[in-house]
């Protein structure tokens, strides 16, 4: 018991010392606590002092300072243009004042359209963008000058320390003068920098005084936008057939209408130079399209699909140039009169283009629709008073509903496609809703629905015609580029043009049409905002954020790779290798391999764009190797066989082959999994590639296109054998489709039951023409046999009757009929 008690006390004493040591140990400084009273006081950090150079280094260092001073003088002259900055900020302030006045008028107005809000937001975003564009170079210049100032202050500090250390009683006079001159140069540099910095800071200070105005403008706009959207769904106006609505037709209404026409005039401060390049671009596109249509009118008219464009050079050029200007300068603020004029040009030229290709009722429909569009834009441009505009919307909506009802009835009676009937019914319900909203007093909702749908239809139709013209232009351009090239046919050109135009149309729809429609419906206010918001949608896979923009980019890379591979293989490779002594099969194999190579590179780039690590992708492929070994053996076998066929080329595209279970066929295309054959009946036969590497295949055109023809002929017994052989030889030599330097051979093969069997063997020039050559030789043989009185054998059977009973024979004879 005593020994145990002693050990317990030893443990307790050791624990007490250990626990006390933990509390008495100094706390590390990383925890940020005060350690001044601890047993280990911190050593104060000494300020870094520059190393004092040797006296021999002073003059070279002074020379560097002098060179640095010259660079500073030059750099201060090359800073931002202060005058231009002041002008930009003045323009921003003027635009802010104008927008403030505009939003004040909108706030006091009874009716604010969604289109007006979008235009206002677009103008506000443009002012904000200009404000930021002015501040970016200003901030960069201030930062650069401040860095220079700090650098010169550091030099000044260093040289003062060095002077205190090196300039003593017996210091050479040259060193003293050097220190004096260097410090004077440093002060000179600071005298350049500090005033310049002061001026830029003052400009920045004046510029940022506009920030509160911009913030206030945005807040007021947001409040007005929320209020307007609330009116769309909740607030009501006077019903159409109420006395309150009739009271709105006052003498002031006429004055407001007249004042609205003033809005069509160009602003008094309109700057033509701001739109100079836009007009020049439109003129350039117009002249280019017009001259091309004039010069190549006959070749374009050869295409039935695009003939109507060639017959109307002026409308086509005007439509395309004006639409292109709108697409490229879609976010540019254009005066109302120019915008309306462009809309009229597009509408009139569109009517002129479709008038030649549409039926009478469709043509009239287009004319009515374009008239409504132009009239609506005109009324919006002059800011037509609300009561009159409501009346206009009611009349147009009522007319459209009646017209659609008539077409629906006609569509049902004529049993036209149900989809057309459903579409017409949908539009009828939509305009019926607009009509009902106007009648009950929901004027904001009705005007929003009416204007948005009309503009959306215009955008879709104009975009469709624009893409149609682009497709025709691409097809014509490819035809001109591939003129007189044997390896290219018209079908390949149309296919390439369709694929390229489809690619362009999809990109245009994603980045232009869809954002513009969303802007029309008030979802976004500018094209830039719409694209940024749409492209930012996405999801997350692991650590990778997959957005719409990344997906579209990857798809564009894949589709672009496909188009590039098609163009390269059909045009570039075909043209390049056609000039060399390389046969068609080799050219096709090289083109096919190049196609797969480009597609593989495009696929890897797309995978990288999606954010997947190629190392991980390799691991995934390795894991899939196990599955391939079990479930995809046939697919891999066919894939490897396809590569063998492309490299070894035992069969080539265009070859004539036959195999057990495979009739005589022409190789159409060798793919990585299967080969497509075209049979004599013009059917497509799909054969796995492994069949050509594991089975016997007869290639009739591998080394040459010749083929031995064996024509069996039977003549009757008693025929002159020498004459038969001579006649067959003459028939073989007379055929022009046989190889001339190969003499036909005639063989007497055997004695048949009722025929003497001969064979004519001849070498045909082209194996693919074997059947037609055989047919022509047989026809010639028949004519020559007939002329030489050689009888062609036919089956004969002699029946001999032995010891026949005549009475039985008589019984079998038919009885004579009674007269």
PDB file of N, CA and C in Angstrom, residues 59 211 306 346 394 399-400 534 585 689 736 788 818:
ATOM      1  N   UNK A  59      27.915  58.754 -59.099  1.00  0.00           N
ATOM      2  CA  UNK A  59      27.759  59.426 -60.407  1.00  0.00           C
ATOM      3  C   UNK A  59      26.916  58.573 -61.371  1.00  0.00           C
ATOM      4  N   UNK A 211     -22.267  61.154 -60.105  1.00  0.00           N
ATOM      5  CA  UNK A 211     -22.703  59.838 -59.666  1.00  0.00           C
ATOM      6  C   UNK A 211     -24.035  59.873 -58.913  1.00  0.00           C
ATOM      7  N   UNK A 306     -34.208  31.242-106.113  1.00  0.00           N
ATOM      8  CA  UNK A 306     -33.798  32.623-105.858  1.00  0.00           C
ATOM      9  C   UNK A 306     -34.002  33.524-107.085  1.00  0.00           C
ATOM     10  N   UNK A 346     -37.985  49.054 -95.312  1.00  0.00           N
ATOM     11  CA  UNK A 346     -38.005  47.606 -95.128  1.00  0.00           C
ATOM     12  C   UNK A 346     -39.379  47.036 -95.480  1.00  0.00           C
ATOM     13  N   UNK A 394     -58.474  49.232 -81.055  1.00  0.00           N
ATOM     14  CA  UNK A 394     -59.752  48.525 -81.071  1.00  0.00           C
ATOM     15  C   UNK A 394     -60.165  48.191 -82.502  1.00  0.00           C
ATOM     16  N   UNK A 399     -60.858  44.119 -86.670  1.00  0.00           N
ATOM     17  CA  UNK A 399     -60.717  43.693 -88.067  1.00  0.00           C
ATOM     18  C   UNK A 399     -59.914  42.395 -88.159  1.00  0.00           C
ATOM     19  N   UNK A 400     -58.867  42.285 -87.358  1.00  0.00           N
ATOM     20  CA  UNK A 400     -58.044  41.069 -87.390  1.00  0.00           C
ATOM     21  C   UNK A 400     -58.834  39.875 -86.888  1.00  0.00           C
ATOM     22  N   UNK A 534     -28.880  36.038 -70.605  1.00  0.00           N
ATOM     23  CA  UNK A 534     -29.194  34.732 -71.181  1.00  0.00           C
ATOM     24  C   UNK A 534     -27.987  33.806 -71.153  1.00  0.00           C
ATOM     25  N   UNK A 585      -9.782   6.646-105.257  1.00  0.00           N
ATOM     26  CA  UNK A 585      -9.896   5.951-103.984  1.00  0.00           C
ATOM     27  C   UNK A 585      -8.950   6.494-102.935  1.00  0.00           C
ATOM     28  N   UNK A 689     -18.180  -3.159 -91.297  1.00  0.00           N
ATOM     29  CA  UNK A 689     -16.815  -3.155 -91.831  1.00  0.00           C
ATOM     30  C   UNK A 689     -16.080  -4.456 -91.562  1.00  0.00           C
ATOM     31  N   UNK A 736     -16.854  -3.064-129.534  1.00  0.00           N
ATOM     32  CA  UNK A 736     -15.904  -2.001-129.197  1.00  0.00           C
ATOM     33  C   UNK A 736     -15.632  -1.882-127.703  1.00  0.00           C
ATOM     34  N   UNK A 788     -25.835 -17.050-140.916  1.00  0.00           N
ATOM     35  CA  UNK A 788     -25.028 -18.215-141.317  1.00  0.00           C
ATOM     36  C   UNK A 788     -25.826 -19.509-141.251  1.00  0.00           C
ATOM     37  N   UNK A 818     -70.520 -35.821-133.860  1.00  0.00           N
ATOM     38  CA  UNK A 818     -71.647 -35.968-134.781  1.00  0.00           C
ATOM     39  C   UNK A 818     -71.956 -34.649-135.424  1.00  0.00           C
TER      40      UNK A 818
END
